[in-house]
Amino acid sequence: MKKLFLGVSAVAAGLMAMPASATVVFTSTFESVAGGPTSNGTFTNVQTADGWNATDTNHPIELQRRVAGSPSTGAGQFDGGNVFVELDSTRNSSMFRTLDAGTYSLSFLYSPRPNVAATSNGIEVLLNGVLLTPPGLVTGTGGANTNWALYSTGTFTAGAGSTLTFRAAGTSDSLGGYLDNITLSAVPEPATWAMMLIGFGMAGYSMRSRRKDAVRITYA
């Protein structure tokens, strides 16, 4: 019994040091937003998009469909469809949504707007108004076309009702960076997996002991 417990504990300790598997909470692709653009070369402004809300109703969320630059293409999170967000409608703007309590990781696609300086393409990710680092400020100088890249915040913990925000940063000139395929995943606490493993180990030991008792033979 002691050897089994020590063995399971050692595995559990190793598990606690490993990243736990994540479960996707939501992915925002902005492809089917009510009031969103339906033809190439157009954009629309909306107050809500895929669960995100405009922070300032006077400066809504701009959804763009191939106005300047191309959407991301590729497999998985790099397949961006046709519509993406530009966080600079008439001036620097932002969008937010609230979270349940938990431990999360966040990823998103970003591209500088083509032919726009890095000083105007900045985007920040904030939790309750505090910049999440990584990724910190994301920006870049726009080339002839979009240049999509995948960014991640790493793991962070949020209380119930916490506010997750994407905000334009830099020059406020109605031109800014692009966002797409925002994915939030819930990450179980490693300690939870460790305790489950210990529980399974103890249950296995108990079943093994019962099987030994069932086949024990006694002599008169």
JSON list of C-alpha atoms in Angstrom, two decimals:
[
{"chain": "A", "resi": 1, "resn": "MET", "atom": "CA", "xyz": [0.00, 0.00, 0.00]},
{"chain": "A", "resi": 2, "resn": "LYS", "atom": "CA", "xyz": [2.77, 2.43, 0.93]},
{"chain": "A", "resi": 3, "resn": "LYS", "atom": "CA", "xyz": [4.68, 1.73, -2.30]},
{"chain": "A", "resi": 4, "resn": "LEU", "atom": "CA", "xyz": [1.53, 2.24, -4.39]},
{"chain": "A", "resi": 5, "resn": "PHE", "atom": "CA", "xyz": [0.72, 5.54, -2.67]},
{"chain": "A", "resi": 6, "resn": "LEU", "atom": "CA", "xyz": [4.28, 6.81, -3.13]},
{"chain": "A", "resi": 7, "resn": "GLY", "atom": "CA", "xyz": [4.23, 5.80, -6.80]},
{"chain": "A", "resi": 8, "resn": "VAL", "atom": "CA", "xyz": [0.93, 7.51, -7.49]},
{"chain": "A", "resi": 9, "resn": "SER", "atom": "CA", "xyz": [2.04, 10.58, -5.58]},
{"chain": "A", "resi": 10, "resn": "ALA", "atom": "CA", "xyz": [5.21, 10.82, -7.67]},
{"chain": "A", "resi": 11, "resn": "VAL", "atom": "CA", "xyz": [3.20, 10.64, -10.91]},
{"chain": "A", "resi": 12, "resn": "ALA", "atom": "CA", "xyz": [0.76, 13.21, -9.54]},
{"chain": "A", "resi": 13, "resn": "ALA", "atom": "CA", "xyz": [3.59, 15.58, -8.67]},
{"chain": "A", "resi": 14, "resn": "GLY", "atom": "CA", "xyz": [4.89, 15.29, -12.20]},
{"chain": "A", "resi": 15, "resn": "LEU", "atom": "CA", "xyz": [1.42, 15.93, -13.58]},
{"chain": "A", "resi": 16, "resn": "MET", "atom": "CA", "xyz": [1.06, 19.08, -11.50]},
{"chain": "A", "resi": 17, "resn": "ALA", "atom": "CA", "xyz": [4.14, 20.46, -13.24]},
{"chain": "A", "resi": 18, "resn": "MET", "atom": "CA", "xyz": [2.68, 19.77, -16.70]},
{"chain": "A", "resi": 19, "resn": "PRO", "atom": "CA", "xyz": [0.20, 22.00, -18.56]},
{"chain": "A", "resi": 20, "resn": "ALA", "atom": "CA", "xyz": [-3.34, 20.59, -18.35]},
{"chain": "A", "resi": 21, "resn": "SER", "atom": "CA", "xyz": [-5.44, 19.95, -21.44]},
{"chain": "A", "resi": 22, "resn": "ALA", "atom": "CA", "xyz": [-7.80, 22.81, -22.35]},
{"chain": "A", "resi": 23, "resn": "THR", "atom": "CA", "xyz": [-11.47, 22.92, -23.35]},
{"chain": "A", "resi": 24, "resn": "VAL", "atom": "CA", "xyz": [-12.63, 25.54, -25.84]},
{"chain": "A", "resi": 25, "resn": "VAL", "atom": "CA", "xyz": [-15.16, 27.95, -24.30]},
{"chain": "A", "resi": 26, "resn": "PHE", "atom": "CA", "xyz": [-15.79, 29.96, -27.47]},
{"chain": "A", "resi": 27, "resn": "THR", "atom": "CA", "xyz": [-14.30, 30.86, -30.85]},
{"chain": "A", "resi": 28, "resn": "SER", "atom": "CA", "xyz": [-15.27, 34.15, -32.47]},
{"chain": "A", "resi": 29, "resn": "THR", "atom": "CA", "xyz": [-14.94, 34.05, -36.27]},
{"chain": "A", "resi": 30, "resn": "PHE", "atom": "CA", "xyz": [-17.32, 36.97, -37.04]},
{"chain": "A", "resi": 31, "resn": "GLU", "atom": "CA", "xyz": [-18.69, 35.21, -40.13]},
{"chain": "A", "resi": 32, "resn": "SER", "atom": "CA", "xyz": [-22.39, 35.14, -39.18]},
{"chain": "A", "resi": 33, "resn": "VAL", "atom": "CA", "xyz": [-22.93, 38.39, -37.26]},
{"chain": "A", "resi": 34, "resn": "ALA", "atom": "CA", "xyz": [-26.30, 40.08, -37.69]},
{"chain": "A", "resi": 35, "resn": "GLY", "atom": "CA", "xyz": [-25.69, 43.29, -39.61]},
{"chain": "A", "resi": 36, "resn": "GLY", "atom": "CA", "xyz": [-22.24, 42.17, -40.74]},
{"chain": "A", "resi": 37, "resn": "PRO", "atom": "CA", "xyz": [-20.92, 42.77, -44.28]},
{"chain": "A", "resi": 38, "resn": "THR", "atom": "CA", "xyz": [-22.21, 40.34, -46.90]},
{"chain": "A", "resi": 39, "resn": "SER", "atom": "CA", "xyz": [-20.20, 41.31, -49.99]},
{"chain": "A", "resi": 40, "resn": "ASN", "atom": "CA", "xyz": [-16.51, 41.86, -50.67]},
{"chain": "A", "resi": 41, "resn": "GLY", "atom": "CA", "xyz": [-15.21, 45.39, -50.44]},
{"chain": "A", "resi": 42, "resn": "THR", "atom": "CA", "xyz": [-17.68, 46.45, -47.74]},
{"chain": "A", "resi": 43, "resn": "PHE", "atom": "CA", "xyz": [-17.68, 47.01, -43.98]},
{"chain": "A", "resi": 44, "resn": "THR", "atom": "CA", "xyz": [-20.34, 47.57, -41.33]},
{"chain": "A", "resi": 45, "resn": "ASN", "atom": "CA", "xyz": [-20.40, 48.85, -37.76]},
{"chain": "A", "resi": 46, "resn": "VAL", "atom": "CA", "xyz": [-22.24, 46.83, -35.09]},
{"chain": "A", "resi": 47, "resn": "GLN", "atom": "CA", "xyz": [-22.73, 47.07, -31.34]},
{"chain": "A", "resi": 48, "resn": "THR", "atom": "CA", "xyz": [-22.37, 43.31, -30.72]},
{"chain": "A", "resi": 49, "resn": "ALA", "atom": "CA", "xyz": [-20.46, 40.62, -32.61]},
{"chain": "A", "resi": 50, "resn": "ASP", "atom": "CA", "xyz": [-20.06, 36.94, -31.65]},
{"chain": "A", "resi": 51, "resn": "GLY", "atom": "CA", "xyz": [-20.56, 37.72, -27.95]},
{"chain": "A", "resi": 52, "resn": "TRP", "atom": "CA", "xyz": [-18.40, 40.86, -27.95]},
{"chain": "A", "resi": 53, "resn": "ASN", "atom": "CA", "xyz": [-19.85, 44.28, -27.12]},
{"chain": "A", "resi": 54, "resn": "ALA", "atom": "CA", "xyz": [-18.69, 47.73, -28.13]},
{"chain": "A", "resi": 55, "resn": "THR", "atom": "CA", "xyz": [-17.20, 49.46, -25.09]},
{"chain": "A", "resi": 56, "resn": "ASP", "atom": "CA", "xyz": [-18.46, 52.83, -26.33]},
{"chain": "A", "resi": 57, "resn": "THR", "atom": "CA", "xyz": [-21.75, 52.72, -28.27]},
{"chain": "A", "resi": 58, "resn": "ASN", "atom": "CA", "xyz": [-20.65, 55.85, -30.14]},
{"chain": "A", "resi": 59, "resn": "HIS", "atom": "CA", "xyz": [-17.68, 53.92, -31.52]},
{"chain": "A", "resi": 60, "resn": "PRO", "atom": "CA", "xyz": [-18.96, 50.48, -32.54]},
{"chain": "A", "resi": 61, "resn": "ILE", "atom": "CA", "xyz": [-17.19, 47.32, -33.68]},
{"chain": "A", "resi": 62, "resn": "GLU", "atom": "CA", "xyz": [-16.16, 47.54, -37.33]},
{"chain": "A", "resi": 63, "resn": "LEU", "atom": "CA", "xyz": [-16.48, 44.32, -39.32]},
{"chain": "A", "resi": 64, "resn": "GLN", "atom": "CA", "xyz": [-14.58, 44.32, -42.60]},
{"chain": "A", "resi": 65, "resn": "ARG", "atom": "CA", "xyz": [-14.84, 42.05, -45.63]},
{"chain": "A", "resi": 66, "resn": "ARG", "atom": "CA", "xyz": [-11.86, 42.39, -47.96]},
{"chain": "A", "resi": 67, "resn": "VAL", "atom": "CA", "xyz": [-11.83, 46.20, -47.97]},
{"chain": "A", "resi": 68, "resn": "ALA", "atom": "CA", "xyz": [-8.07, 46.49, -47.47]},
{"chain": "A", "resi": 69, "resn": "GLY", "atom": "CA", "xyz": [-6.12, 43.27, -47.42]},
{"chain": "A", "resi": 70, "resn": "SER", "atom": "CA", "xyz": [-7.16, 39.63, -47.41]},
{"chain": "A", "resi": 71, "resn": "PRO", "atom": "CA", "xyz": [-8.50, 37.37, -44.64]},
{"chain": "A", "resi": 72, "resn": "SER", "atom": "CA", "xyz": [-6.27, 34.64, -43.26]},
{"chain": "A", "resi": 73, "resn": "THR", "atom": "CA", "xyz": [-6.25, 31.30, -45.05]},
{"chain": "A", "resi": 74, "resn": "GLY", "atom": "CA", "xyz": [-4.99, 27.91, -43.97]},
{"chain": "A", "resi": 75, "resn": "ALA", "atom": "CA", "xyz": [-5.88, 25.09, -41.61]},
{"chain": "A", "resi": 76, "resn": "GLY", "atom": "CA", "xyz": [-7.41, 25.27, -38.15]},
{"chain": "A", "resi": 77, "resn": "GLN", "atom": "CA", "xyz": [-7.11, 28.63, -36.42]},
{"chain": "A", "resi": 78, "resn": "PHE", "atom": "CA", "xyz": [-5.51, 30.16, -39.52]},
{"chain": "A", "resi": 79, "resn": "ASP", "atom": "CA", "xyz": [-8.67, 29.69, -41.60]},
{"chain": "A", "resi": 80, "resn": "GLY", "atom": "CA", "xyz": [-10.19, 33.12, -41.07]},
{"chain": "A", "resi": 81, "resn": "GLY", "atom": "CA", "xyz": [-13.14, 33.08, -43.46]},
{"chain": "A", "resi": 82, "resn": "ASN", "atom": "CA", "xyz": [-14.07, 36.38, -45.09]},
{"chain": "A", "resi": 83, "resn": "VAL", "atom": "CA", "xyz": [-14.91, 38.74, -42.20]},
{"chain": "A", "resi": 84, "resn": "PHE", "atom": "CA", "xyz": [-12.65, 40.16, -39.49]},
{"chain": "A", "resi": 85, "resn": "VAL", "atom": "CA", "xyz": [-12.61, 43.01, -36.96]},
{"chain": "A", "resi": 86, "resn": "GLU", "atom": "CA", "xyz": [-10.84, 46.34, -37.37]},
{"chain": "A", "resi": 87, "resn": "LEU", "atom": "CA", "xyz": [-10.57, 48.05, -33.98]},
{"chain": "A", "resi": 88, "resn": "ASP", "atom": "CA", "xyz": [-10.63, 51.62, -35.21]},
{"chain": "A", "resi": 89, "resn": "SER", "atom": "CA", "xyz": [-14.04, 52.57, -36.58]},
{"chain": "A", "resi": 90, "resn": "THR", "atom": "CA", "xyz": [-13.95, 56.38, -36.58]},
{"chain": "A", "resi": 91, "resn": "ARG", "atom": "CA", "xyz": [-11.30, 56.54, -33.87]},
{"chain": "A", "resi": 92, "resn": "ASN", "atom": "CA", "xyz": [-9.59, 54.06, -31.54]},
{"chain": "A", "resi": 93, "resn": "SER", "atom": "CA", "xyz": [-12.27, 51.66, -30.31]},
{"chain": "A", "resi": 94, "resn": "SER", "atom": "CA", "xyz": [-12.55, 48.54, -28.17]},
{"chain": "A", "resi": 95, "resn": "MET", "atom": "CA", "xyz": [-14.79, 45.55, -27.53]},
{"chain": "A", "resi": 96, "resn": "PHE", "atom": "CA", "xyz": [-15.34, 43.44, -24.43]},
{"chain": "A", "resi": 97, "resn": "ARG", "atom": "CA", "xyz": [-17.14, 40.42, -22.97]},
{"chain": "A", "resi": 98, "resn": "THR", "atom": "CA", "xyz": [-17.50, 39.05, -19.44]},
{"chain": "A", "resi": 99, "resn": "LEU", "atom": "CA", "xyz": [-16.10, 35.74, -18.20]},
{"chain": "A", "resi": 100, "resn": "ASP", "atom": "CA", "xyz": [-17.10, 33.15, -15.66]},
{"chain": "A", "resi": 101, "resn": "ALA", "atom": "CA", "xyz": [-14.61, 32.34, -12.91]},
{"chain": "A", "resi": 102, "resn": "GLY", "atom": "CA", "xyz": [-11.86, 30.06, -14.13]},
{"chain": "A", "resi": 103, "resn": "THR", "atom": "CA", "xyz": [-8.36, 29.59, -15.50]},
{"chain": "A", "resi": 104, "resn": "TYR", "atom": "CA", "xyz": [-8.05, 30.32, -19.21]},
{"chain": "A", "resi": 105, "resn": "SER", "atom": "CA", "xyz": [-5.80, 30.70, -22.21]},
{"chain": "A", "resi": 106, "resn": "LEU", "atom": "CA", "xyz": [-6.59, 33.00, -25.13]},
{"chain": "A", "resi": 107, "resn": "SER", "atom": "CA", "xyz": [-5.39, 32.97, -28.73]},
{"chain": "A", "resi": 108, "resn": "PHE", "atom": "CA", "xyz": [-6.21, 35.16, -31.71]},
{"chain": "A", "resi": 109, "resn": "LEU", "atom": "CA", "xyz": [-5.14, 36.05, -35.22]},
{"chain": "A", "resi": 110, "resn": "TYR", "atom": "CA", "xyz": [-3.73, 39.52, -35.79]},
{"chain": "A", "resi": 111, "resn": "SER", "atom": "CA", "xyz": [-2.58, 41.43, -38.84]},
{"chain": "A", "resi": 112, "resn": "PRO", "atom": "CA", "xyz": [-1.47, 45.03, -39.31]},
{"chain": "A", "resi": 113, "resn": "ARG", "atom": "CA", "xyz": [-3.72, 46.92, -41.69]},
{"chain": "A", "resi": 114, "resn": "PRO", "atom": "CA", "xyz": [-1.94, 47.15, -45.06]},
{"chain": "A", "resi": 115, "resn": "ASN", "atom": "CA", "xyz": [-0.05, 50.36, -45.79]},
{"chain": "A", "resi": 116, "resn": "VAL", "atom": "CA", "xyz": [-0.55, 51.68, -42.25]},
{"chain": "A", "resi": 117, "resn": "ALA", "atom": "CA", "xyz": [2.27, 52.51, -39.82]},
{"chain": "A", "resi": 118, "resn": "ALA", "atom": "CA", "xyz": [2.90, 50.44, -36.69]},
{"chain": "A", "resi": 119, "resn": "THR", "atom": "CA", "xyz": [2.04, 53.51, -34.61]},
{"chain": "A", "resi": 120, "resn": "SER", "atom": "CA", "xyz": [-1.59, 53.12, -35.74]},
{"chain": "A", "resi": 121, "resn": "ASN", "atom": "CA", "xyz": [-1.89, 49.31, -35.88]},
{"chain": "A", "resi": 122, "resn": "GLY", "atom": "CA", "xyz": [-1.55, 48.53, -32.17]},
{"chain": "A", "resi": 123, "resn": "ILE", "atom": "CA", "xyz": [-3.97, 46.24, -30.32]},
{"chain": "A", "resi": 124, "resn": "GLU", "atom": "CA", "xyz": [-3.95, 45.41, -26.59]},
{"chain": "A", "resi": 125, "resn": "VAL", "atom": "CA", "xyz": [-5.65, 42.59, -24.65]},
{"chain": "A", "resi": 126, "resn": "LEU", "atom": "CA", "xyz": [-6.78, 43.49, -21.14]},
{"chain": "A", "resi": 127, "resn": "LEU", "atom": "CA", "xyz": [-8.31, 41.64, -18.20]},
{"chain": "A", "resi": 128, "resn": "ASN", "atom": "CA", "xyz": [-10.23, 44.01, -15.91]},
{"chain": "A", "resi": 129, "resn": "GLY", "atom": "CA", "xyz": [-8.35, 46.91, -17.46]},
{"chain": "A", "resi": 130, "resn": "VAL", "atom": "CA", "xyz": [-4.89, 45.39, -16.92]},
{"chain": "A", "resi": 131, "resn": "LEU", "atom": "CA", "xyz": [-2.72, 44.52, -19.92]},
{"chain": "A", "resi": 132, "resn": "LEU", "atom": "CA", "xyz": [-2.15, 40.79, -20.34]},
{"chain": "A", "resi": 133, "resn": "THR", "atom": "CA", "xyz": [1.53, 40.03, -20.94]},
{"chain": "A", "resi": 134, "resn": "PRO", "atom": "CA", "xyz": [2.06, 38.02, -23.05]},
{"chain": "A", "resi": 135, "resn": "PRO", "atom": "CA", "xyz": [1.25, 39.18, -25.61]},
{"chain": "A", "resi": 136, "resn": "GLY", "atom": "CA", "xyz": [1.39, 42.81, -24.41]},
{"chain": "A", "resi": 137, "resn": "LEU", "atom": "CA", "xyz": [1.02, 45.39, -27.17]},
{"chain": "A", "resi": 138, "resn": "VAL", "atom": "CA", "xyz": [0.65, 43.71, -30.58]},
{"chain": "A", "resi": 139, "resn": "THR", "atom": "CA", "xyz": [1.46, 45.86, -33.61]},
{"chain": "A", "resi": 140, "resn": "GLY", "atom": "CA", "xyz": [3.32, 45.95, -36.91]},
{"chain": "A", "resi": 141, "resn": "THR", "atom": "CA", "xyz": [3.88, 48.00, -40.03]},
{"chain": "A", "resi": 142, "resn": "GLY", "atom": "CA", "xyz": [1.39, 47.15, -42.74]},
{"chain": "A", "resi": 143, "resn": "GLY", "atom": "CA", "xyz": [2.77, 45.90, -46.06]},
{"chain": "A", "resi": 144, "resn": "ALA", "atom": "CA", "xyz": [1.07, 45.59, -49.42]},
{"chain": "A", "resi": 145, "resn": "ASN", "atom": "CA", "xyz": [-1.28, 42.93, -48.03]},
{"chain": "A", "resi": 146, "resn": "THR", "atom": "CA", "xyz": [-2.29, 41.48, -44.67]},
{"chain": "A", "resi": 147, "resn": "ASN", "atom": "CA", "xyz": [0.24, 39.45, -42.68]},
{"chain": "A", "resi": 148, "resn": "TRP", "atom": "CA", "xyz": [-1.68, 37.25, -40.25]},
{"chain": "A", "resi": 149, "resn": "ALA", "atom": "CA", "xyz": [0.00, 35.71, -37.21]},
{"chain": "A", "resi": 150, "resn": "LEU", "atom": "CA", "xyz": [-1.26, 33.70, -34.22]},
{"chain": "A", "resi": 151, "resn": "TYR", "atom": "CA", "xyz": [-0.80, 35.22, -30.75]},
{"chain": "A", "resi": 152, "resn": "SER", "atom": "CA", "xyz": [-1.53, 33.82, -27.28]},
{"chain": "A", "resi": 153, "resn": "THR", "atom": "CA", "xyz": [-1.91, 35.24, -23.80]},
{"chain": "A", "resi": 154, "resn": "GLY", "atom": "CA", "xyz": [-0.69, 32.14, -22.03]},
{"chain": "A", "resi": 155, "resn": "THR", "atom": "CA", "xyz": [-2.63, 31.04, -18.92]},
{"chain": "A", "resi": 156, "resn": "PHE", "atom": "CA", "xyz": [-4.48, 33.51, -16.68]},
{"chain": "A", "resi": 157, "resn": "THR", "atom": "CA", "xyz": [-7.10, 33.32, -13.91]},
{"chain": "A", "resi": 158, "resn": "ALA", "atom": "CA", "xyz": [-10.33, 35.34, -13.92]},
{"chain": "A", "resi": 159, "resn": "GLY", "atom": "CA", "xyz": [-12.95, 35.88, -11.24]},
{"chain": "A", "resi": 160, "resn": "ALA", "atom": "CA", "xyz": [-16.67, 35.71, -11.97]},
{"chain": "A", "resi": 161, "resn": "GLY", "atom": "CA", "xyz": [-17.77, 38.74, -14.00]},
{"chain": "A", "resi": 162, "resn": "SER", "atom": "CA", "xyz": [-14.25, 39.64, -15.13]},
{"chain": "A", "resi": 163, "resn": "THR", "atom": "CA", "xyz": [-14.02, 41.77, -18.27]},
{"chain": "A", "resi": 164, "resn": "LEU", "atom": "CA", "xyz": [-11.90, 40.67, -21.23]},
{"chain": "A", "resi": 165, "resn": "THR", "atom": "CA", "xyz": [-11.19, 43.53, -23.64]},
{"chain": "A", "resi": 166, "resn": "PHE", "atom": "CA", "xyz": [-9.50, 44.05, -27.00]},
{"chain": "A", "resi": 167, "resn": "ARG", "atom": "CA", "xyz": [-8.53, 47.70, -27.44]},
{"chain": "A", "resi": 168, "resn": "ALA", "atom": "CA", "xyz": [-6.96, 49.69, -30.26]},
{"chain": "A", "resi": 169, "resn": "ALA", "atom": "CA", "xyz": [-3.78, 51.49, -29.24]},
{"chain": "A", "resi": 170, "resn": "GLY", "atom": "CA", "xyz": [-1.72, 54.22, -30.87]},
{"chain": "A", "resi": 171, "resn": "THR", "atom": "CA", "xyz": [-2.76, 56.88, -33.34]},
{"chain": "A", "resi": 172, "resn": "SER", "atom": "CA", "xyz": [-6.54, 57.36, -33.42]},
{"chain": "A", "resi": 173, "resn": "ASP", "atom": "CA", "xyz": [-7.14, 57.89, -37.14]},
{"chain": "A", "resi": 174, "resn": "SER", "atom": "CA", "xyz": [-9.90, 55.41, -38.18]},
{"chain": "A", "resi": 175, "resn": "LEU", "atom": "CA", "xyz": [-7.23, 52.94, -39.40]},
{"chain": "A", "resi": 176, "resn": "GLY", "atom": "CA", "xyz": [-6.04, 50.10, -37.19]},
{"chain": "A", "resi": 177, "resn": "GLY", "atom": "CA", "xyz": [-5.03, 46.47, -36.70]},
{"chain": "A", "resi": 178, "resn": "TYR", "atom": "CA", "xyz": [-7.16, 43.46, -37.61]},
{"chain": "A", "resi": 179, "resn": "LEU", "atom": "CA", "xyz": [-8.46, 40.62, -35.39]},
{"chain": "A", "resi": 180, "resn": "ASP", "atom": "CA", "xyz": [-9.96, 37.24, -36.22]},
{"chain": "A", "resi": 181, "resn": "ASN", "atom": "CA", "xyz": [-10.54, 33.75, -34.78]},
{"chain": "A", "resi": 182, "resn": "ILE", "atom": "CA", "xyz": [-10.45, 34.72, -31.11]},
{"chain": "A", "resi": 183, "resn": "THR", "atom": "CA", "xyz": [-10.46, 31.50, -29.08]},
{"chain": "A", "resi": 184, "resn": "LEU", "atom": "CA", "xyz": [-10.84, 31.25, -25.30]},
{"chain": "A", "resi": 185, "resn": "SER", "atom": "CA", "xyz": [-10.08, 27.90, -23.67]},
{"chain": "A", "resi": 186, "resn": "ALA", "atom": "CA", "xyz": [-10.64, 26.77, -20.09]},
{"chain": "A", "resi": 187, "resn": "VAL", "atom": "CA", "xyz": [-7.56, 25.17, -18.53]},
{"chain": "A", "resi": 188, "resn": "PRO", "atom": "CA", "xyz": [-8.20, 22.79, -15.58]},
{"chain": "A", "resi": 189, "resn": "GLU", "atom": "CA", "xyz": [-6.00, 23.33, -12.56]},
{"chain": "A", "resi": 190, "resn": "PRO", "atom": "CA", "xyz": [-3.13, 20.78, -12.58]},
{"chain": "A", "resi": 191, "resn": "ALA", "atom": "CA", "xyz": [-3.90, 19.96, -8.94]},
{"chain": "A", "resi": 192, "resn": "THR", "atom": "CA", "xyz": [-7.38, 18.79, -9.99]},
{"chain": "A", "resi": 193, "resn": "TRP", "atom": "CA", "xyz": [-5.89, 16.24, -12.37]},
{"chain": "A", "resi": 194, "resn": "ALA", "atom": "CA", "xyz": [-3.39, 15.12, -9.73]},
{"chain": "A", "resi": 195, "resn": "MET", "atom": "CA", "xyz": [-6.11, 14.44, -7.16]},
{"chain": "A", "resi": 196, "resn": "MET", "atom": "CA", "xyz": [-8.12, 12.51, -9.77]},
{"chain": "A", "resi": 197, "resn": "LEU", "atom": "CA", "xyz": [-5.07, 10.37, -10.51]},
{"chain": "A", "resi": 198, "resn": "ILE", "atom": "CA", "xyz": [-4.53, 9.62, -6.84]},
{"chain": "A", "resi": 199, "resn": "GLY", "atom": "CA", "xyz": [-8.20, 8.68, -6.53]},
{"chain": "A", "resi": 200, "resn": "PHE", "atom": "CA", "xyz": [-7.98, 6.30, -9.49]},
{"chain": "A", "resi": 201, "resn": "GLY", "atom": "CA", "xyz": [-4.83, 4.74, -8.05]},
{"chain": "A", "resi": 202, "resn": "MET", "atom": "CA", "xyz": [-6.43, 4.13, -4.67]},
{"chain": "A", "resi": 203, "resn": "ALA", "atom": "CA", "xyz": [-9.55, 2.67, -6.29]},
{"chain": "A", "resi": 204, "resn": "GLY", "atom": "CA", "xyz": [-7.39, 0.33, -8.40]},
{"chain": "A", "resi": 205, "resn": "TYR", "atom": "CA", "xyz": [-5.51, -0.83, -5.32]},
{"chain": "A", "resi": 206, "resn": "SER", "atom": "CA", "xyz": [-8.77, -1.52, -3.50]},
{"chain": "A", "resi": 207, "resn": "MET", "atom": "CA", "xyz": [-10.14, -3.60, -6.39]},
{"chain": "A", "resi": 208, "resn": "ARG", "atom": "CA", "xyz": [-6.88, -5.54, -6.59]},
{"chain": "A", "resi": 209, "resn": "SER", "atom": "CA", "xyz": [-7.00, -6.36, -2.87]},
{"chain": "A", "resi": 210, "resn": "ARG", "atom": "CA", "xyz": [-10.59, -7.59, -3.16]},
{"chain": "A", "resi": 211, "resn": "ARG", "atom": "CA", "xyz": [-9.67, -9.88, -6.04]},
{"chain": "A", "resi": 212, "resn": "LYS", "atom": "CA", "xyz": [-6.85, -11.42, -3.96]},
{"chain": "A", "resi": 213, "resn": "ASP", "atom": "CA", "xyz": [-9.25, -12.07, -1.08]},
{"chain": "A", "resi": 214, "resn": "ALA", "atom": "CA", "xyz": [-11.74, -13.72, -3.45]},
{"chain": "A", "resi": 215, "resn": "VAL", "atom": "CA", "xyz": [-9.24, -16.35, -4.66]},
{"chain": "A", "resi": 216, "resn": "ARG", "atom": "CA", "xyz": [-7.52, -17.04, -1.32]},
{"chain": "A", "resi": 217, "resn": "ILE", "atom": "CA", "xyz": [-7.64, -20.75, -0.37]},
{"chain": "A", "resi": 218, "resn": "THR", "atom": "CA", "xyz": [-7.58, -21.91, 3.24]},
{"chain": "A", "resi": 219, "resn": "TYR", "atom": "CA", "xyz": [-6.78, -25.45, 4.49]},
{"chain": "A", "resi": 220, "resn": "ALA", "atom": "CA", "xyz": [-8.24, -27.17, 7.55]}
]
